[in-house]
């Protein structure tokens, strides 16, 4: 299984699901620093950055009119682990953008508060990768069908 953008490969990729990202921080962080109301306002905040891929400091949003907004956010905390970023956010360090399923429990418990919900965010695609073969074994096909059905359900992620 692979999450995120795919590089060129000889492997076959079957998309299982696409999950939305969410921008959030602790209520205490927003109480102290205020909450952004537009993506451009993120430039005034400490954003916690994920260091993998080409878009380290570019957070992308889609406005209701379809306009794509790319914001070159900055911050004093960079990590290669989403768990470290979430931990830093929970410790009031700054604002994160992570796939929503990674922070669902914290959002429900009001430990984190989402902002900019009126803007769609970059989605994280989830793929099953397998070697190209003439005939995919039946059990592999059944596993892939099960994974598509399971991962494409909003109930699974919440």
Tab-separated table of C-alpha atoms in Angstrom:
chain	number	residue	atom	x	y	z
A	1	UNK	CA	0.000	0.000	0.000
A	2	UNK	CA	1.243	3.503	-0.803
A	3	UNK	CA	0.029	6.949	0.236
A	4	UNK	CA	0.689	10.158	-1.659
A	5	UNK	CA	1.829	10.945	-5.157
A	6	UNK	CA	3.368	8.188	-7.221
A	7	UNK	CA	6.677	8.319	-9.017
A	8	UNK	CA	7.077	6.532	-12.317
A	9	UNK	CA	7.190	2.821	-11.692
A	10	UNK	CA	6.812	-0.521	-13.371
A	11	UNK	CA	4.267	-1.438	-10.698
A	12	UNK	CA	0.530	-1.329	-11.310
A	13	UNK	CA	-1.242	1.141	-9.025
A	14	UNK	CA	-4.891	0.724	-8.096
A	15	UNK	CA	-6.374	3.722	-6.323
A	16	UNK	CA	-8.171	2.659	-3.163
A	17	UNK	CA	-9.300	5.997	-1.756
A	18	UNK	CA	-8.672	9.711	-1.599
A	19	UNK	CA	-8.742	11.483	1.749
A	20	UNK	CA	-9.040	15.198	2.424
A	21	UNK	CA	-6.510	17.123	4.502
A	22	UNK	CA	-7.476	19.457	7.325
A	23	UNK	CA	-5.820	22.578	8.749
A	24	UNK	CA	-5.934	22.666	12.529
A	25	UNK	CA	-4.312	23.634	15.812
A	26	UNK	CA	-5.287	23.578	19.466
A	27	UNK	CA	-8.028	25.903	20.707
A	28	UNK	CA	-5.408	27.410	23.067
A	29	UNK	CA	-3.134	28.208	20.120
A	30	UNK	CA	-5.998	29.997	18.354
A	31	UNK	CA	-6.985	31.765	21.567
A	32	UNK	CA	-3.447	33.137	21.898
A	33	UNK	CA	-2.701	33.890	18.213
A	34	UNK	CA	-6.112	34.152	16.579
A	35	UNK	CA	-7.387	31.887	13.822
A	36	UNK	CA	-6.830	32.414	10.082
A	37	UNK	CA	-9.948	33.083	8.034
A	38	UNK	CA	-8.313	32.823	4.594
A	39	UNK	CA	-5.399	30.701	3.351
A	40	UNK	CA	-3.250	33.818	2.766
A	41	UNK	CA	-3.473	34.643	6.474
A	42	UNK	CA	-1.475	31.465	7.199
A	43	UNK	CA	1.627	33.501	6.308
A	44	UNK	CA	1.220	35.220	9.704
A	45	UNK	CA	1.292	31.944	11.666
A	46	UNK	CA	3.769	29.270	12.682
A	47	UNK	CA	2.930	26.357	10.401
A	48	UNK	CA	4.295	22.901	11.156
A	49	UNK	CA	5.758	21.414	8.009
A	50	UNK	CA	5.946	17.855	6.721
A	51	UNK	CA	9.329	17.256	5.050
A	52	UNK	CA	8.556	14.727	2.323
A	53	UNK	CA	7.920	15.336	-1.321
A	54	UNK	CA	8.272	18.410	-3.461
A	55	UNK	CA	5.798	20.692	-1.698
A	56	UNK	CA	7.327	21.103	1.738
A	57	UNK	CA	6.048	24.610	2.274
A	58	UNK	CA	3.229	24.868	-0.267
A	59	UNK	CA	-0.223	24.290	1.133
A	60	UNK	CA	-2.877	24.148	-1.568
A	61	UNK	CA	-6.511	25.121	-1.254
A	62	UNK	CA	-9.432	25.254	-3.643
A	63	UNK	CA	-11.927	28.084	-3.145
A	64	UNK	CA	-15.662	27.600	-3.692
A	65	UNK	CA	-15.309	29.190	-7.149
A	66	UNK	CA	-12.689	26.575	-8.112
A	67	UNK	CA	-9.691	28.897	-7.853
A	68	UNK	CA	-6.573	27.052	-6.638
A	69	UNK	CA	-4.653	28.924	-3.972
A	70	UNK	CA	-1.090	27.909	-3.163
A	71	UNK	CA	0.340	29.394	0.026
A	72	UNK	CA	4.081	29.247	0.793
A	73	UNK	CA	3.725	28.707	4.539
A	74	UNK	CA	6.654	28.895	6.934
A	75	UNK	CA	7.327	27.680	10.417
A	76	UNK	CA	9.954	26.740	12.944
A	77	UNK	CA	9.125	23.032	13.141
A	78	UNK	CA	9.767	20.540	10.323
A	79	UNK	CA	9.396	16.767	10.618
A	80	UNK	CA	9.287	13.647	8.472
A	81	UNK	CA	6.719	12.061	10.770
A	82	UNK	CA	3.035	12.970	10.802
A	83	UNK	CA	2.875	11.759	14.404
A	84	UNK	CA	5.585	14.254	15.418
A	85	UNK	CA	3.705	17.042	13.665
A	86	UNK	CA	0.469	16.086	15.396
A	87	UNK	CA	2.266	15.940	18.751
A	88	UNK	CA	3.774	19.390	18.195
A	89	UNK	CA	0.360	20.793	17.293
A	90	UNK	CA	-1.176	19.211	20.413
A	91	UNK	CA	1.553	20.989	22.399
A	92	UNK	CA	0.408	24.374	21.011
A	93	UNK	CA	3.468	24.855	18.742
A	94	UNK	CA	1.547	25.842	15.596
A	95	UNK	CA	-0.858	24.957	12.802
A	96	UNK	CA	-0.751	21.669	10.897
A	97	UNK	CA	-2.220	20.406	7.652
A	98	UNK	CA	-2.625	16.634	7.799
A	99	UNK	CA	-4.941	14.063	6.270
A	100	UNK	CA	-8.155	14.317	8.260
A	101	UNK	CA	-8.160	10.661	9.292
A	102	UNK	CA	-4.924	11.243	11.259
A	103	UNK	CA	-6.589	13.838	13.502
A	104	UNK	CA	-10.214	12.627	13.578
A	105	UNK	CA	-10.098	11.578	17.233
A	106	UNK	CA	-8.414	14.821	18.346
A	107	UNK	CA	-10.978	16.887	16.436
A	108	UNK	CA	-13.862	14.948	18.004
A	109	UNK	CA	-12.324	15.392	21.478
A	110	UNK	CA	-11.858	19.143	20.811
A	111	UNK	CA	-8.111	18.821	21.404
A	112	UNK	CA	-7.645	20.237	17.894
A	113	UNK	CA	-9.834	22.748	16.092
A	114	UNK	CA	-10.156	22.839	12.308
A	115	UNK	CA	-10.048	26.117	10.394
A	116	UNK	CA	-10.516	27.138	6.770
A	117	UNK	CA	-13.191	24.445	6.270
A	118	UNK	CA	-14.808	26.476	3.488
A	119	UNK	CA	-11.726	25.770	1.364
A	120	UNK	CA	-11.085	22.320	-0.026
A	121	UNK	CA	-7.578	21.058	0.636
A	122	UNK	CA	-5.152	18.808	-1.128
A	123	UNK	CA	-6.250	15.197	-0.989
A	124	UNK	CA	-4.002	12.277	-0.149
A	125	UNK	CA	-4.467	9.334	-2.480
A	126	UNK	CA	-4.057	5.778	-1.216
A	127	UNK	CA	-2.984	3.059	-3.659
A	128	UNK	CA	-2.387	-0.654	-3.745
A	129	UNK	CA	0.757	-1.417	-5.737
A	130	UNK	CA	1.517	-4.749	-7.321
A	131	UNK	CA	3.738	-6.255	-9.991
A	132	UNK	CA	2.363	-6.255	-13.491
A	133	UNK	CA	1.335	-9.764	-14.394
A	134	UNK	CA	-0.658	-11.277	-17.165
A	135	UNK	CA	-3.274	-12.603	-14.759
A	136	UNK	CA	-3.655	-11.324	-11.227
A	137	UNK	CA	-4.281	-14.264	-8.880
A	138	UNK	CA	-7.896	-14.498	-7.711
A	139	UNK	CA	-6.992	-14.033	-4.033
A	140	UNK	CA	-5.028	-10.872	-4.867
A	141	UNK	CA	-7.991	-9.525	-6.864
A	142	UNK	CA	-10.332	-10.303	-3.953
A	143	UNK	CA	-8.000	-8.508	-1.518
A	144	UNK	CA	-7.896	-5.451	-3.789
A	145	UNK	CA	-11.678	-5.415	-4.177
A	146	UNK	CA	-12.067	-5.684	-0.404
A	147	UNK	CA	-9.550	-2.859	0.170
A	148	UNK	CA	-11.346	-0.575	-2.314
A	149	UNK	CA	-14.703	-1.244	-0.669
A	150	UNK	CA	-13.324	-0.796	2.841
A	151	UNK	CA	-11.048	2.230	2.291
A	152	UNK	CA	-13.566	4.127	0.159
A	153	UNK	CA	-16.064	4.176	3.033
A	154	UNK	CA	-16.238	7.363	5.125
A	155	UNK	CA	-17.342	5.162	8.019
A	156	UNK	CA	-13.965	3.385	7.952
A	157	UNK	CA	-12.023	6.633	8.403
A	158	UNK	CA	-14.177	8.125	11.152
